[in-house]
Amino acid sequence: MGAYNPYDNVVAMIRDAGEKLGYKESDYVATMYPERELKVSFPVRMDDGTVKMFEGYRVQHSSSRGPCKGGIRFHQDADENEVKALAAWMTFKCAVVGIPYGGAKGAVKVDPAKLSRGELERLTRRFTAMIAPMLGPERDIPAPDVNTNGEIMGWIMDTYSMLKGYAVPGVVTGKPIDIGGSLGRAEATGRGVMIVASEIMKKVGIPMKGARVVVQGMGNVGSVSARLLAEQGATIVAVSNKTGGIYKESGLDIANVLTFLDAQKERPFKEYNESGISHVSNDELLTLKTDILIPAALENQINADNAARIQAKMIVEGANGPTTVEADKILQKKGVIVVPDVLANAGGVVVSYFEWVQNIQSLMWDEDEINKTLSRIMLKAIDAVHEMHTKHNVSIRTGAYMVALKKLVAAKTTRGIFP
Ligand code: GLU
């Protein structure tokens, strides 16, 4: 990410929302700083007997509205400023949808594809032990993020529980079902993307039937979004992963694509067979003519270099931070509707919240109840953000930040400042 500091952008967004709400800086200044940051270096024994050092981070951005909440990612490019920005986005995301959490994020600088399963498990367990003093169901609750999954959450739960001496399922969400995971959690982020996309499409008059959809990234978020939008009648014309993408004017056979990716999410699309497809690069994919573009990969994908060439009518941010600030301005001028990450991908943390509630109460909800409650929470948040956006004549992103900042300032004011 070079010299570019994503946390500076978060601060600029907060300041802008604060000014639009007519607040004084001292009303919201606390939301401009992360509450607590931990950087750790730790050894892992590799399969060949050597010892390798790794660096990791956990940042708690805010606990004003409840325990800190947010995923852990494993990525070779992770750095402190990125994790700080991701933690702040979690604070705003939880406030937008009105669940009782603050925000946090963690990362280990590592390419997990280069580790064996044993090395991955040892790295996860040692990292968990290093950040354990910050964690706990009432303190800070991790979850999956880029390159982490249910199995890894299971190792985190087990490591934390071993340190405590008793099972603590509520310390982490996104766990496998048999150790306290929630039904519906695995597909919750993609389901939320589908709900938000279809609601905003209704509001701006894009019919779902036959709507053209392009998805960048076919990990958990992208693949579920593509499947659920296809089920709603949309036509998925292009998808991609790290290896590049595929495009078909009349619409891809999404069931076939998902079967192809079943064993390996980053399987090269060059090996994919379907009549009428052409191969595209990730950059070409982002600039295809489409109704809806869903960036569901990493940050900064839509940037000053490609924003002017974007042909989508609407962008629904499945990933966190896929659009840079410069790109956002260009898109706004072009009239592209951008549905921001803090609303569009909030479905994951909403069902994480359900998982935590079920863990604390030691009971299980059925999937239907989970999906219905998720829908209810998302629809309420979409309406609140949309109202703010139209009432103040601001972008949907600014509207979402304003909805969230109001709740954060109210919580801070009601609690007061200690001591
Ligand atoms: N990592 C996901 C996100 O960015 C989920 C966080 C959670 O469930 O705590 O929203």
GROMACS .gro file of C-alpha atoms and ligand atoms in nm:
model
  429
    1MET     CA    1   0.000   0.000   0.000
    2GLY     CA    2   0.312   0.224  -0.014
    3ALA     CA    3   0.310   0.563   0.157
    4TYR     CA    4  -0.067   0.585   0.134
    5ASN     CA    5  -0.220   0.570   0.482
    6PRO     CA    6  -0.578   0.438   0.483
    7TYR     CA    7  -0.632   0.556   0.841
    8ASP     CA    8  -0.598   0.919   0.725
    9ASN     CA    9  -0.899   0.860   0.503
   10VAL     CA   10  -1.102   0.725   0.792
   11VAL     CA   11  -1.027   1.039   0.993
   12ALA     CA   12  -1.128   1.258   0.696
   13MET     CA   13  -1.457   1.065   0.662
   14ILE     CA   14  -1.532   1.106   1.034
   15ARG     CA   15  -1.456   1.478   1.025
   16ASP     CA   16  -1.678   1.525   0.721
   17ALA     CA   17  -1.970   1.335   0.882
   18GLY     CA   18  -1.920   1.529   1.209
   19GLU     CA   19  -1.930   1.864   1.030
   20LYS     CA   20  -2.238   1.769   0.828
   21LEU     CA   21  -2.412   1.673   1.153
   22GLY     CA   22  -2.322   2.013   1.298
   23TYR     CA   23  -2.104   1.870   1.576
   24LYS     CA   24  -1.806   2.038   1.737
   25GLU     CA   25  -1.481   1.842   1.697
   26SER     CA   26  -1.471   1.772   2.071
   27ASP     CA   27  -1.804   1.585   2.038
   28TYR     CA   28  -1.652   1.319   1.814
   29VAL     CA   29  -1.274   1.353   1.856
   30ALA     CA   30  -1.254   1.023   2.050
   31THR     CA   31  -1.374   0.833   1.741
   32MET     CA   32  -1.074   0.963   1.545
   33TYR     CA   33  -0.823   0.761   1.752
   34PRO     CA   34  -0.799   0.384   1.808
   35GLU     CA   35  -0.838   0.307   2.180
   36ARG     CA   36  -0.571   0.039   2.201
   37GLU     CA   37  -0.313  -0.113   1.965
   38LEU     CA   38  -0.095  -0.419   2.012
   39LYS     CA   39   0.189  -0.528   1.786
   40VAL     CA   40   0.338  -0.870   1.845
   41SER     CA   41   0.635  -1.068   1.710
   42PHE     CA   42   0.628  -1.439   1.768
   43PRO     CA   43   0.808  -1.759   1.665
   44VAL     CA   44   0.654  -2.056   1.487
   45ARG     CA   45   0.827  -2.390   1.443
   46MET     CA   46   0.815  -2.480   1.073
   47ASP     CA   47   0.781  -2.836   0.941
   48ASP     CA   48   1.152  -2.849   0.843
   49GLY     CA   49   1.255  -2.782   1.204
   50THR     CA   50   1.358  -2.418   1.157
   51VAL     CA   51   1.199  -2.135   1.355
   52LYS     CA   52   1.043  -1.841   1.171
   53MET     CA   53   0.936  -1.508   1.321
   54PHE     CA   54   0.602  -1.350   1.231
   55GLU     CA   55   0.450  -1.009   1.302
   56GLY     CA   56   0.086  -0.954   1.397
   57TYR     CA   57  -0.147  -0.682   1.521
   58ARG     CA   58  -0.471  -0.637   1.711
   59VAL     CA   59  -0.629  -0.294   1.717
   60GLN     CA   60  -0.932  -0.202   1.926
   61HIS     CA   61  -1.077   0.112   1.776
   62SER     CA   62  -1.375   0.174   2.003
   63SER     CA   63  -1.563   0.014   2.290
   64SER     CA   64  -1.811   0.299   2.342
   65ARG     CA   65  -2.112   0.095   2.227
   66GLY     CA   66  -2.003  -0.247   2.355
   67PRO     CA   67  -1.721  -0.500   2.330
   68CYS     CA   68  -1.481  -0.457   2.039
   69LYS     CA   69  -1.560  -0.679   1.740
   70GLY     CA   70  -1.385  -0.760   1.417
   71GLY     CA   71  -1.206  -1.018   1.209
   72ILE     CA   72  -0.851  -1.147   1.185
   73ARG     CA   73  -0.686  -1.165   0.845
   74PHE     CA   74  -0.375  -1.345   0.729
   75HIS     CA   75  -0.211  -1.152   0.447
   76GLN     CA   76   0.145  -1.082   0.338
   77ASP     CA   77   0.069  -0.710   0.283
   78ALA     CA   78  -0.108  -0.650   0.617
   79ASP     CA   79   0.030  -0.351   0.807
   80GLU     CA   80  -0.053  -0.144   1.114
   81ASN     CA   81  -0.225   0.143   0.935
   82GLU     CA   82  -0.440  -0.093   0.732
   83VAL     CA   83  -0.546  -0.277   1.049
   84LYS     CA   84  -0.622   0.055   1.221
   85ALA     CA   85  -0.847   0.157   0.930
   86LEU     CA   86  -1.015  -0.185   0.925
   87ALA     CA   87  -1.079  -0.160   1.300
   88ALA     CA   88  -1.238   0.184   1.262
   89TRP     CA   89  -1.458   0.058   0.976
   90MET     CA   90  -1.584  -0.214   1.214
   91THR     CA   91  -1.682   0.053   1.471
   92PHE     CA   92  -1.883   0.236   1.207
   93LYS     CA   93  -2.028  -0.085   1.060
   94CYS     CA   94  -2.159  -0.207   1.396
   95ALA     CA   95  -2.307   0.137   1.468
   96VAL     CA   96  -2.473   0.163   1.123
   97VAL     CA   97  -2.663  -0.163   1.176
   98GLY     CA   98  -2.718  -0.089   1.545
   99ILE     CA   99  -2.562  -0.396   1.706
  100PRO     CA  100  -2.408  -0.342   2.051
  101TYR     CA  101  -2.040  -0.360   1.960
  102GLY     CA  102  -1.744  -0.136   1.907
  103GLY     CA  103  -1.481  -0.215   1.643
  104ALA     CA  104  -1.153  -0.406   1.624
  105LYS     CA  105  -0.937  -0.587   1.371
  106GLY     CA  106  -0.635  -0.812   1.371
  107ALA     CA  107  -0.386  -0.940   1.120
  108VAL     CA  108  -0.077  -1.152   1.079
  109LYS     CA  109   0.167  -1.060   0.805
  110VAL     CA  110   0.185  -1.395   0.627
  111ASP     CA  111   0.082  -1.561   0.303
  112PRO     CA  112  -0.106  -1.861   0.444
  113ALA     CA  113  -0.092  -2.039   0.106
  114LYS     CA  114   0.280  -2.091   0.176
  115LEU     CA  115   0.216  -2.270   0.508
  116SER     CA  116   0.133  -2.636   0.569
  117ARG     CA  117  -0.183  -2.707   0.768
  118GLY     CA  118   0.027  -2.780   1.078
  119GLU     CA  119   0.223  -2.454   1.040
  120LEU     CA  120  -0.103  -2.262   0.995
  121GLU     CA  121  -0.246  -2.414   1.313
  122ARG     CA  122   0.068  -2.341   1.518
  123LEU     CA  123   0.079  -1.982   1.385
  124THR     CA  124  -0.289  -1.928   1.471
  125ARG     CA  125  -0.254  -2.070   1.821
  126ARG     CA  126   0.061  -1.874   1.903
  127PHE     CA  127  -0.087  -1.549   1.767
  128THR     CA  128  -0.401  -1.609   1.976
  129ALA     CA  129  -0.190  -1.658   2.288
  130MET     CA  130   0.001  -1.335   2.212
  131ILE     CA  131  -0.316  -1.125   2.184
  132ALA     CA  132  -0.517  -1.320   2.447
  133PRO     CA  133  -0.488  -1.046   2.713
  134MET     CA  134  -0.699  -0.823   2.486
  135LEU     CA  135  -0.963  -1.086   2.403
  136GLY     CA  136  -1.274  -1.217   2.577
  137PRO     CA  137  -1.649  -1.232   2.518
  138GLU     CA  138  -1.699  -0.905   2.709
  139ARG     CA  139  -1.381  -0.746   2.575
  140ASP     CA  140  -1.293  -0.821   2.213
  141ILE     CA  141  -1.432  -1.092   1.985
  142PRO     CA  142  -1.249  -1.189   1.662
  143ALA     CA  143  -1.407  -1.349   1.353
  144PRO     CA  144  -1.299  -1.461   1.005
  145ASP     CA  145  -1.168  -1.212   0.750
  146VAL     CA  146  -0.941  -1.235   0.443
  147ASN     CA  147  -0.776  -1.583   0.427
  148THR     CA  148  -0.916  -1.705   0.760
  149ASN     CA  149  -1.212  -1.940   0.808
  150GLY     CA  150  -1.419  -2.149   1.049
  151GLU     CA  151  -1.144  -2.401   1.114
  152ILE     CA  152  -0.904  -2.123   1.217
  153MET     CA  153  -1.175  -1.971   1.443
  154GLY     CA  154  -1.204  -2.317   1.604
  155TRP     CA  155  -0.830  -2.311   1.685
  156ILE     CA  156  -0.867  -1.962   1.834
  157MET     CA  157  -1.158  -2.077   2.050
  158ASP     CA  158  -0.965  -2.384   2.167
  159THR     CA  159  -0.644  -2.191   2.243
  160TYR     CA  160  -0.825  -1.923   2.443
  161SER     CA  161  -1.027  -2.189   2.627
  162MET     CA  162  -0.710  -2.386   2.715
  163LEU     CA  163  -0.555  -2.069   2.861
  164LYS     CA  164  -0.870  -2.007   3.068
  165GLY     CA  165  -0.919  -2.368   3.173
  166TYR     CA  166  -1.280  -2.392   3.052
  167ALA     CA  167  -1.466  -2.368   2.720
  168VAL     CA  168  -1.527  -2.008   2.610
  169PRO     CA  169  -1.722  -2.031   2.282
  170GLY     CA  170  -1.822  -1.659   2.294
  171VAL     CA  171  -1.461  -1.540   2.252
  172VAL     CA  172  -1.474  -1.575   1.873
  173THR     CA  173  -1.744  -1.598   1.604
  174GLY     CA  174  -1.758  -1.770   1.267
  175LYS     CA  175  -1.680  -2.101   1.441
  176PRO     CA  176  -1.778  -2.444   1.304
  177ILE     CA  177  -2.134  -2.537   1.408
  178ASP     CA  178  -2.028  -2.824   1.635
  179ILE     CA  179  -1.837  -2.594   1.873
  180GLY     CA  180  -2.096  -2.317   1.898
  181GLY     CA  181  -2.096  -2.166   1.549
  182SER     CA  182  -2.423  -2.024   1.421
  183LEU     CA  183  -2.636  -2.150   1.138
  184GLY     CA  184  -2.632  -1.894   0.858
  185ARG     CA  185  -2.301  -1.732   0.962
  186ALA     CA  186  -2.097  -1.873   0.673
  187GLU     CA  187  -2.322  -1.712   0.413
  188ALA     CA  188  -2.429  -1.406   0.616
  189THR     CA  189  -2.201  -1.147   0.454
  190GLY     CA  190  -2.306  -1.251   0.102
  191ARG     CA  191  -2.670  -1.265   0.208
  192GLY     CA  192  -2.639  -0.911   0.346
  193VAL     CA  193  -2.483  -0.795   0.017
  194MET     CA  194  -2.781  -0.944  -0.170
  195ILE     CA  195  -3.034  -0.778   0.064
  196VAL     CA  196  -2.866  -0.436   0.042
  197ALA     CA  197  -2.820  -0.460  -0.336
  198SER     CA  198  -3.183  -0.553  -0.396
  199GLU     CA  199  -3.320  -0.282  -0.163
  200ILE     CA  200  -3.111  -0.002  -0.314
  201MET     CA  201  -3.192  -0.130  -0.664
  202LYS     CA  202  -3.563  -0.097  -0.577
  203LYS     CA  203  -3.506   0.258  -0.450
  204VAL     CA  204  -3.323   0.369  -0.767
  205GLY     CA  205  -3.537   0.170  -1.012
  206ILE     CA  206  -3.304  -0.104  -1.140
  207PRO     CA  207  -3.515  -0.422  -1.182
  208MET     CA  208  -3.354  -0.735  -1.036
  209LYS     CA  209  -3.483  -0.962  -1.312
  210GLY     CA  210  -3.207  -0.971  -1.572
  211ALA     CA  211  -2.988  -0.712  -1.395
  212ARG     CA  212  -2.627  -0.761  -1.505
  213VAL     CA  213  -2.391  -0.832  -1.217
  214VAL     CA  214  -2.008  -0.847  -1.210
  215VAL     CA  215  -1.833  -0.993  -0.903
  216GLN     CA  216  -1.464  -0.939  -0.829
  217GLY     CA  217  -1.339  -1.209  -0.591
  218MET     CA  218  -1.504  -1.547  -0.543
  219GLY     CA  219  -1.413  -1.605  -0.179
  220ASN     CA  220  -1.683  -1.645   0.084
  221VAL     CA  221  -1.843  -1.304   0.022
  222GLY     CA  222  -1.827  -1.298  -0.359
  223SER     CA  223  -1.943  -1.654  -0.418
  224VAL     CA  224  -2.246  -1.631  -0.186
  225SER     CA  225  -2.343  -1.287  -0.324
  226ALA     CA  226  -2.326  -1.423  -0.681
  227ARG     CA  227  -2.534  -1.731  -0.596
  228LEU     CA  228  -2.804  -1.544  -0.403
  229LEU     CA  229  -2.834  -1.263  -0.662
  230ALA     CA  230  -2.865  -1.527  -0.940
  231GLU     CA  231  -3.142  -1.691  -0.731
  232GLN     CA  232  -3.319  -1.351  -0.724
  233GLY     CA  233  -3.318  -1.340  -1.105
  234ALA     CA  234  -3.002  -1.137  -1.175
  235THR     CA  235  -2.763  -1.238  -1.455
  236ILE     CA  236  -2.407  -1.287  -1.335
  237VAL     CA  237  -2.203  -1.188  -1.639
  238ALA     CA  238  -1.850  -1.198  -1.494
  239VAL     CA  239  -1.661  -1.326  -1.190
  240SER     CA  240  -1.295  -1.343  -1.096
  241ASN     CA  241  -1.042  -1.462  -0.841
  242LYS     CA  242  -0.668  -1.392  -0.796
  243THR     CA  243  -0.593  -1.572  -1.124
  244GLY     CA  244  -0.820  -1.353  -1.341
  245GLY     CA  245  -1.180  -1.370  -1.450
  246ILE     CA  246  -1.439  -1.508  -1.690
  247TYR     CA  247  -1.708  -1.318  -1.880
  248LYS     CA  248  -2.019  -1.430  -2.065
  249GLU     CA  249  -2.257  -1.178  -2.219
  250SER     CA  250  -2.567  -1.400  -2.174
  251GLY     CA  251  -2.477  -1.490  -1.813
  252LEU     CA  252  -2.253  -1.752  -1.650
  253ASP     CA  253  -2.379  -2.085  -1.522
  254ILE     CA  254  -2.314  -1.987  -1.160
  255ALA     CA  255  -2.380  -2.336  -1.016
  256ASN     CA  256  -2.115  -2.469  -1.252
  257VAL     CA  257  -1.868  -2.195  -1.151
  258LEU     CA  258  -1.923  -2.271  -0.782
  259THR     CA  259  -1.866  -2.644  -0.834
  260PHE     CA  260  -1.545  -2.558  -1.023
  261LEU     CA  261  -1.423  -2.350  -0.724
  262ASP     CA  262  -1.542  -2.597  -0.461
  263ALA     CA  263  -1.209  -2.761  -0.390
  264GLN     CA  264  -0.995  -2.448  -0.439
  265LYS     CA  265  -1.118  -2.088  -0.432
  266GLU     CA  266  -0.817  -1.963  -0.628
  267ARG     CA  267  -0.833  -2.238  -0.892
  268PRO     CA  268  -0.714  -2.085  -1.223
  269PHE     CA  269  -1.014  -1.978  -1.433
  270LYS     CA  270  -0.806  -2.072  -1.741
  271GLU     CA  271  -0.910  -2.431  -1.656
  272TYR     CA  272  -1.282  -2.345  -1.646
  273ASN     CA  273  -1.503  -2.478  -1.926
  274GLU     CA  274  -1.831  -2.328  -2.038
  275SER     CA  275  -1.935  -2.246  -2.393
  276GLY     CA  276  -1.937  -1.877  -2.487
  277ILE     CA  277  -1.705  -1.750  -2.213
  278SER     CA  278  -1.409  -1.522  -2.261
  279HIS     CA  279  -1.122  -1.461  -2.020
  280VAL     CA  280  -1.065  -1.117  -1.870
  281SER     CA  281  -0.807  -0.968  -1.634
  282ASN     CA  282  -0.922  -0.828  -1.299
  283ASP     CA  283  -0.878  -0.475  -1.431
  284GLU     CA  284  -1.086  -0.549  -1.741
  285LEU     CA  285  -1.353  -0.709  -1.522
  286LEU     CA  286  -1.390  -0.398  -1.305
  287THR     CA  287  -1.457  -0.179  -1.609
  288LEU     CA  288  -1.711  -0.408  -1.784
  289LYS     CA  289  -2.051  -0.266  -1.879
  290THR     CA  290  -2.286  -0.383  -1.604
  291ASP     CA  291  -2.570  -0.273  -1.380
  292ILE     CA  292  -2.410  -0.388  -1.055
  293LEU     CA  293  -2.041  -0.427  -0.971
  294ILE     CA  294  -1.954  -0.610  -0.649
  295PRO     CA  295  -1.589  -0.572  -0.547
  296ALA     CA  296  -1.549  -0.858  -0.299
  297ALA     CA  297  -1.171  -0.897  -0.288
  298LEU     CA  298  -0.929  -0.654  -0.123
  299GLU     CA  299  -0.886  -0.281  -0.057
  300ASN     CA  300  -0.808  -0.012  -0.317
  301GLN     CA  301  -0.927  -0.208  -0.621
  302ILE     CA  302  -1.127   0.085  -0.758
  303ASN     CA  303  -0.880   0.370  -0.762
  304ALA     CA  304  -0.777   0.686  -0.947
  305ASP     CA  305  -0.635   0.471  -1.232
  306ASN     CA  306  -0.958   0.292  -1.323
  307ALA     CA  307  -1.247   0.489  -1.168
  308ALA     CA  308  -1.306   0.701  -1.480
  309ARG     CA  309  -1.343   0.380  -1.686
  310ILE     CA  310  -1.600   0.215  -1.454
  311GLN     CA  311  -1.922   0.149  -1.648
  312ALA     CA  312  -2.133   0.005  -1.364
  313LYS     CA  313  -2.449   0.190  -1.261
  314MET     CA  314  -2.409   0.078  -0.901
  315ILE     CA  315  -2.119  -0.051  -0.689
  316VAL     CA  316  -2.200  -0.262  -0.384
  317GLU     CA  317  -1.889  -0.296  -0.167
  318GLY     CA  318  -1.860  -0.658  -0.052
  319ALA     CA  319  -1.496  -0.608   0.052
  320ASN     CA  320  -1.378  -0.358   0.312
  321GLY     CA  321  -1.235  -0.041   0.157
  322PRO     CA  322  -1.237  -0.147  -0.212
  323THR     CA  323  -1.283   0.214  -0.332
  324THR     CA  324  -1.018   0.480  -0.265
  325VAL     CA  325  -1.119   0.834  -0.171
  326GLU     CA  326  -1.005   0.971  -0.510
  327ALA     CA  327  -1.205   0.703  -0.691
  328ASP     CA  328  -1.510   0.778  -0.479
  329LYS     CA  329  -1.501   1.142  -0.593
  330ILE     CA  330  -1.466   1.044  -0.961
  331LEU     CA  331  -1.755   0.796  -0.930
  332GLN     CA  332  -1.976   1.051  -0.760
  333LYS     CA  333  -1.914   1.297  -1.045
  334LYS     CA  334  -2.002   1.025  -1.297
  335GLY     CA  335  -2.325   0.954  -1.109
  336VAL     CA  336  -2.230   0.597  -1.013
  337ILE     CA  337  -2.422   0.490  -0.700
  338VAL     CA  338  -2.177   0.354  -0.442
  339VAL     CA  339  -2.320   0.145  -0.160
  340PRO     CA  340  -2.046   0.156   0.106
  341ASP     CA  341  -1.881  -0.139   0.280
  342VAL     CA  342  -1.998  -0.035   0.630
  343LEU     CA  343  -2.356  -0.104   0.516
  344ALA     CA  344  -2.316  -0.348   0.224
  345ASN     CA  345  -2.101  -0.610   0.399
  346ALA     CA  346  -2.242  -0.573   0.752
  347GLY     CA  347  -2.444  -0.897   0.729
  348GLY     CA  348  -2.142  -1.097   0.849
  349VAL     CA  349  -2.098  -0.914   1.175
  350VAL     CA  350  -2.476  -0.908   1.233
  351VAL     CA  351  -2.486  -1.288   1.232
  352SER     CA  352  -2.162  -1.290   1.435
  353TYR     CA  353  -2.363  -1.098   1.692
  354PHE     CA  354  -2.637  -1.365   1.681
  355GLU     CA  355  -2.367  -1.630   1.729
  356TRP     CA  356  -2.226  -1.452   2.035
  357VAL     CA  357  -2.575  -1.406   2.183
  358GLN     CA  358  -2.646  -1.778   2.133
  359ASN     CA  359  -2.309  -1.867   2.296
  360ILE     CA  360  -2.373  -1.646   2.597
  361GLN     CA  361  -2.723  -1.787   2.644
  362SER     CA  362  -2.617  -2.145   2.557
  363LEU     CA  363  -2.900  -2.194   2.310
  364MET     CA  364  -2.939  -2.229   1.934
  365TRP     CA  365  -3.166  -2.046   1.692
  366ASP     CA  366  -3.284  -2.213   1.371
  367GLU     CA  367  -3.161  -2.087   1.036
  368ASP     CA  368  -3.492  -1.940   0.936
  369GLU     CA  369  -3.503  -1.721   1.246
  370ILE     CA  370  -3.145  -1.609   1.182
  371ASN     CA  371  -3.208  -1.514   0.821
  372LYS     CA  372  -3.532  -1.332   0.906
  373THR     CA  373  -3.371  -1.135   1.189
  374LEU     CA  374  -3.072  -1.053   0.966
  375SER     CA  375  -3.311  -0.918   0.700
  376ARG     CA  376  -3.501  -0.710   0.954
  377ILE     CA  377  -3.182  -0.550   1.089
  378MET     CA  378  -3.039  -0.485   0.742
  379LEU     CA  379  -3.363  -0.329   0.611
  380LYS     CA  380  -3.383  -0.095   0.908
  381ALA     CA  381  -3.021   0.015   0.856
  382ILE     CA  382  -3.072   0.062   0.481
  383ASP     CA  383  -3.373   0.287   0.546
  384ALA     CA  384  -3.189   0.495   0.807
  385VAL     CA  385  -2.888   0.544   0.577
  386HIS     CA  386  -3.105   0.619   0.276
  387GLU     CA  387  -3.300   0.877   0.471
  388MET     CA  388  -2.981   1.049   0.589
  389HIS     CA  389  -2.847   1.041   0.230
  390THR     CA  390  -3.156   1.209   0.082
  391LYS     CA  391  -3.225   1.447   0.370
  392HIS     CA  392  -2.872   1.593   0.373
  393ASN     CA  393  -2.808   1.547   0.002
  394VAL     CA  394  -2.484   1.355   0.069
  395SER     CA  395  -2.341   1.032  -0.077
  396ILE     CA  396  -2.471   0.704   0.065
  397ARG     CA  397  -2.126   0.656   0.223
  398THR     CA  398  -2.141   0.990   0.404
  399GLY     CA  399  -2.503   0.913   0.502
  400ALA     CA  400  -2.390   0.584   0.657
  401TYR     CA  401  -2.107   0.754   0.849
  402MET     CA  402  -2.352   1.016   0.975
  403VAL     CA  403  -2.598   0.750   1.099
  404ALA     CA  404  -2.312   0.572   1.278
  405LEU     CA  405  -2.144   0.883   1.419
  406LYS     CA  406  -2.471   1.000   1.574
  407LYS     CA  407  -2.494   0.672   1.768
  408LEU     CA  408  -2.127   0.682   1.869
  409VAL     CA  409  -2.148   1.039   1.994
  410ALA     CA  410  -2.471   0.961   2.181
  411ALA     CA  411  -2.306   0.663   2.354
  412LYS     CA  412  -1.994   0.861   2.445
  413THR     CA  413  -2.199   1.154   2.575
  414THR     CA  414  -2.430   0.932   2.781
  415ARG     CA  415  -2.142   0.738   2.933
  416GLY     CA  416  -1.932   1.047   2.997
  417ILE     CA  417  -1.554   1.057   3.022
  418PHE     CA  418  -1.368   0.863   3.289
  419PRO     CA  419  -1.244   0.974   3.541
  420GLU     N1  420  -1.445  -0.971   0.899
  420GLU     C1  421  -1.584  -0.941   0.881
  420GLU     C2  422  -1.606  -0.795   0.853
  420GLU     O1  423  -1.517  -0.727   0.808
  420GLU     C3  424  -1.668  -0.994   0.995
  420GLU     C4  425  -1.641  -0.937   1.130
  420GLU     C5  426  -1.714  -1.008   1.242
  420GLU     O2  427  -1.801  -1.091   1.216
  420GLU     O3  428  -1.680  -0.978   1.356
  420GLU     O4  429  -1.714  -0.744   0.868
   0.00000   0.00000   0.00000
